[in-house]
């Protein structure tokens, strides 16, 4: 892992950019910590970039609360190279959703492979992060539901997970949800135009976790209340600290 830049932010959080082979990432750590701190892996939905403002805001809040937070552009995500087929599938998905058409087939062909390609990069990054002296675990995951389900199944170091939406999740991950047993928090926007409510409720029911919590709020996809970010840190506080 090679750190390429660092800056101390107004809230005292240290923000560092890094590369790990072809993987670019960002690590946020608390302004002051006397001992190694827990780690939260934070991913944005469907391959959006690690620099997405809402993700950065969540990461900074969690770091200021005493966590190390890391985000990467995994294969096919953010600014990483994409194939012409991936770009066409992304455009077809956006068009179909805007037109109110069924998107299941397009979604499977695009997001399913994206998840499979992203998981190895996240596991490689986790290996490197846990070698840093300032990070001691345990490890949490926050964000993109489909990726988080796959990671929670294959990565035993993840101790708790917070997922967003969940209406559109590839069939493979919907089936894997039964194997997810870590404590989890699912955030649902009741009027989310891009994530069918009943599918999200069915997914929540399918999770195998004995401790699982559903927070539902009125509003569309981008309307998640700010207090849910603070509640998310309290959720991780129960399981990572």
Short mmCIF file of N, CA, C and O in Angstrom, two decimals, residues 146-198:
data_model
loop_
_atom_site.label_atom_id
_atom_site.label_comp_id
_atom_site.label_asym_id
_atom_site.label_seq_id
_atom_site.Cartn_x
_atom_site.Cartn_y
_atom_site.Cartn_z
N UNK A 146 -25.58 -5.24 -2.49
CA UNK A 146 -25.18 -6.45 -3.21
C UNK A 146 -23.73 -6.83 -2.90
O UNK A 146 -23.43 -8.00 -2.61
N UNK A 147 -22.84 -5.87 -2.93
CA UNK A 147 -21.44 -6.13 -2.61
C UNK A 147 -21.30 -6.55 -1.15
O UNK A 147 -20.56 -7.49 -0.82
N UNK A 148 -22.02 -5.88 -0.26
CA UNK A 148 -21.92 -6.19 1.15
C UNK A 148 -22.38 -7.59 1.48
O UNK A 148 -21.79 -8.27 2.34
N UNK A 149 -23.43 -8.06 0.82
CA UNK A 149 -23.89 -9.43 1.05
C UNK A 149 -22.79 -10.41 0.67
O UNK A 149 -22.47 -11.33 1.43
N UNK A 150 -22.21 -10.21 -0.50
CA UNK A 150 -21.16 -11.14 -0.97
C UNK A 150 -19.96 -11.11 -0.02
O UNK A 150 -19.42 -12.16 0.34
N UNK A 151 -19.53 -9.91 0.39
CA UNK A 151 -18.39 -9.82 1.30
C UNK A 151 -18.70 -10.46 2.65
O UNK A 151 -17.85 -11.14 3.23
N UNK A 152 -19.91 -10.24 3.16
CA UNK A 152 -20.26 -10.81 4.46
C UNK A 152 -20.27 -12.34 4.43
O UNK A 152 -20.03 -12.98 5.45
N UNK A 153 -20.54 -12.91 3.26
CA UNK A 153 -20.56 -14.37 3.12
C UNK A 153 -19.15 -14.94 3.02
O UNK A 153 -18.84 -15.96 3.63
N UNK A 154 -18.28 -14.28 2.25
CA UNK A 154 -16.96 -14.86 1.97
C UNK A 154 -15.86 -14.34 2.89
O UNK A 154 -14.78 -14.93 2.94
N UNK A 155 -16.13 -13.24 3.63
CA UNK A 155 -15.07 -12.61 4.41
C UNK A 155 -15.39 -12.71 5.91
O UNK A 155 -16.19 -11.93 6.44
N UNK A 156 -14.77 -13.66 6.62
CA UNK A 156 -15.10 -13.87 8.04
C UNK A 156 -14.68 -12.73 8.95
O UNK A 156 -15.11 -12.68 10.10
N UNK A 157 -13.84 -11.80 8.46
CA UNK A 157 -13.40 -10.71 9.31
C UNK A 157 -14.44 -9.61 9.46
O UNK A 157 -14.30 -8.73 10.32
N UNK A 158 -15.48 -9.62 8.66
CA UNK A 158 -16.55 -8.62 8.79
C UNK A 158 -17.47 -9.02 9.93
O UNK A 158 -18.06 -10.10 9.94
N UNK A 159 -17.59 -8.12 10.92
CA UNK A 159 -18.33 -8.42 12.15
C UNK A 159 -19.72 -7.79 12.18
O UNK A 159 -20.55 -8.21 13.01
N UNK A 160 -19.99 -6.82 11.34
CA UNK A 160 -21.30 -6.16 11.31
C UNK A 160 -21.43 -5.43 9.98
O UNK A 160 -20.42 -5.03 9.39
N UNK A 161 -22.67 -5.25 9.51
CA UNK A 161 -22.87 -4.64 8.20
C UNK A 161 -24.08 -3.72 8.20
O UNK A 161 -25.12 -4.05 8.79
N UNK A 162 -23.94 -2.59 7.54
CA UNK A 162 -25.04 -1.67 7.30
C UNK A 162 -25.30 -1.56 5.81
O UNK A 162 -24.38 -1.25 5.05
N UNK A 163 -26.51 -1.84 5.38
CA UNK A 163 -26.86 -1.86 3.96
C UNK A 163 -27.85 -0.75 3.64
O UNK A 163 -28.65 -0.35 4.49
N UNK A 164 -27.83 -0.29 2.37
CA UNK A 164 -28.73 0.75 1.92
C UNK A 164 -29.66 0.19 0.84
O UNK A 164 -29.22 -0.54 -0.04
N UNK A 165 -30.93 0.57 0.90
CA UNK A 165 -31.94 0.22 -0.11
C UNK A 165 -32.15 -1.29 -0.15
O UNK A 165 -32.67 -1.86 0.79
N UNK A 166 -31.73 -1.97 -1.20
CA UNK A 166 -31.89 -3.42 -1.27
C UNK A 166 -32.99 -3.90 -2.18
O UNK A 166 -33.25 -5.09 -2.26
N UNK A 167 -33.67 -2.96 -2.88
CA UNK A 167 -34.73 -3.39 -3.78
C UNK A 167 -34.21 -4.18 -4.96
O UNK A 167 -34.74 -5.23 -5.30
N UNK A 168 -33.17 -3.65 -5.60
CA UNK A 168 -32.56 -4.35 -6.72
C UNK A 168 -31.23 -4.94 -6.29
O UNK A 168 -30.25 -4.22 -6.09
N UNK A 169 -31.21 -6.24 -6.12
CA UNK A 169 -30.02 -7.00 -5.75
C UNK A 169 -29.97 -8.22 -6.66
O UNK A 169 -31.00 -8.88 -6.85
N UNK A 170 -28.82 -8.55 -7.26
CA UNK A 170 -28.76 -9.72 -8.14
C UNK A 170 -29.28 -10.98 -7.46
O UNK A 170 -29.17 -11.14 -6.24
N UNK A 171 -29.83 -11.88 -8.26
CA UNK A 171 -30.42 -13.10 -7.71
C UNK A 171 -29.41 -13.90 -6.90
O UNK A 171 -29.77 -14.48 -5.87
N UNK A 172 -28.17 -13.92 -7.33
CA UNK A 172 -27.16 -14.68 -6.59
C UNK A 172 -27.01 -14.17 -5.17
O UNK A 172 -26.90 -14.95 -4.21
N UNK A 173 -27.04 -12.84 -5.00
CA UNK A 173 -26.90 -12.26 -3.67
C UNK A 173 -28.20 -12.39 -2.87
O UNK A 173 -28.15 -12.51 -1.64
N UNK A 174 -29.33 -12.39 -3.54
CA UNK A 174 -30.59 -12.61 -2.81
C UNK A 174 -30.59 -14.01 -2.19
O UNK A 174 -31.10 -14.21 -1.08
N UNK A 175 -30.02 -14.96 -2.90
CA UNK A 175 -29.94 -16.32 -2.37
C UNK A 175 -28.88 -16.41 -1.27
O UNK A 175 -29.06 -17.12 -0.27
N UNK A 176 -27.79 -15.66 -1.42
CA UNK A 176 -26.74 -15.66 -0.40
C UNK A 176 -27.16 -14.97 0.88
O UNK A 176 -26.54 -15.19 1.93
N UNK A 177 -28.20 -14.15 0.83
CA UNK A 177 -28.64 -13.40 2.01
C UNK A 177 -28.91 -14.33 3.19
O UNK A 177 -28.68 -13.96 4.35
N UNK A 178 -29.37 -15.53 2.92
CA UNK A 178 -29.65 -16.49 4.00
C UNK A 178 -28.39 -16.90 4.74
O UNK A 178 -28.46 -17.36 5.88
N UNK A 179 -27.22 -16.74 4.08
CA UNK A 179 -25.95 -17.12 4.71
C UNK A 179 -25.34 -15.97 5.53
O UNK A 179 -24.34 -16.17 6.21
N UNK A 180 -25.92 -14.78 5.43
CA UNK A 180 -25.42 -13.63 6.18
C UNK A 180 -25.91 -13.76 7.62
O UNK A 180 -27.11 -13.77 7.88
N UNK A 181 -24.98 -13.86 8.56
CA UNK A 181 -25.36 -14.07 9.96
C UNK A 181 -24.84 -12.96 10.89
O UNK A 181 -25.15 -12.99 12.08
N UNK A 182 -24.06 -12.01 10.36
CA UNK A 182 -23.55 -10.94 11.22
C UNK A 182 -24.69 -9.97 11.55
O UNK A 182 -25.69 -9.89 10.82
N UNK A 183 -24.58 -9.23 12.65
CA UNK A 183 -25.58 -8.19 12.94
C UNK A 183 -25.66 -7.21 11.78
O UNK A 183 -24.63 -6.83 11.20
N UNK A 184 -26.87 -6.80 11.43
CA UNK A 184 -26.98 -5.90 10.28
C UNK A 184 -28.08 -4.86 10.50
O UNK A 184 -29.03 -5.06 11.26
N UNK A 185 -27.89 -3.76 9.81
CA UNK A 185 -28.83 -2.64 9.78
C UNK A 185 -29.14 -2.34 8.32
O UNK A 185 -28.24 -2.11 7.53
N UNK A 186 -30.43 -2.39 7.95
CA UNK A 186 -30.85 -2.09 6.58
C UNK A 186 -31.64 -0.79 6.58
O UNK A 186 -32.63 -0.65 7.30
N UNK A 187 -31.17 0.17 5.79
CA UNK A 187 -31.87 1.45 5.64
C UNK A 187 -32.75 1.40 4.39
O UNK A 187 -32.29 1.02 3.31
N UNK A 188 -34.00 1.79 4.55
CA UNK A 188 -34.96 1.75 3.46
C UNK A 188 -35.66 3.09 3.33
O UNK A 188 -36.23 3.58 4.30
N UNK A 189 -35.59 3.68 2.14
CA UNK A 189 -36.39 4.87 1.84
C UNK A 189 -37.73 4.40 1.27
O UNK A 189 -37.77 3.77 0.22
N UNK A 190 -38.80 4.73 1.97
CA UNK A 190 -40.11 4.15 1.70
C UNK A 190 -40.61 4.48 0.29
O UNK A 190 -41.34 3.69 -0.33
N UNK A 191 -40.20 5.63 -0.25
CA UNK A 191 -40.68 6.07 -1.56
C UNK A 191 -39.57 6.05 -2.61
O UNK A 191 -39.62 6.80 -3.59
N UNK A 192 -38.58 5.21 -2.40
CA UNK A 192 -37.43 5.14 -3.31
C UNK A 192 -37.89 4.66 -4.69
O UNK A 192 -38.32 3.53 -4.86
N UNK A 193 -37.76 5.57 -5.66
CA UNK A 193 -38.22 5.26 -7.01
C UNK A 193 -37.36 4.21 -7.70
O UNK A 193 -37.80 3.58 -8.67
N UNK A 194 -36.15 4.00 -7.21
CA UNK A 194 -35.25 3.05 -7.88
C UNK A 194 -35.10 1.72 -7.17
O UNK A 194 -34.38 0.85 -7.65
N UNK A 195 -35.77 1.54 -6.03
CA UNK A 195 -35.65 0.30 -5.27
C UNK A 195 -37.02 -0.13 -4.76
O UNK A 195 -37.51 0.41 -3.77
N UNK A 196 -37.66 -1.07 -5.44
CA UNK A 196 -39.01 -1.49 -5.04
C UNK A 196 -39.06 -1.88 -3.57
O UNK A 196 -38.29 -2.70 -3.11
N UNK A 197 -40.02 -1.28 -2.87
CA UNK A 197 -40.12 -1.46 -1.42
C UNK A 197 -40.29 -2.92 -1.02
O UNK A 197 -39.63 -3.41 -0.10
N UNK A 198 -41.18 -3.63 -1.70
CA UNK A 198 -41.46 -5.01 -1.29
C UNK A 198 -40.23 -5.89 -1.47
O UNK A 198 -39.99 -6.82 -0.67
#
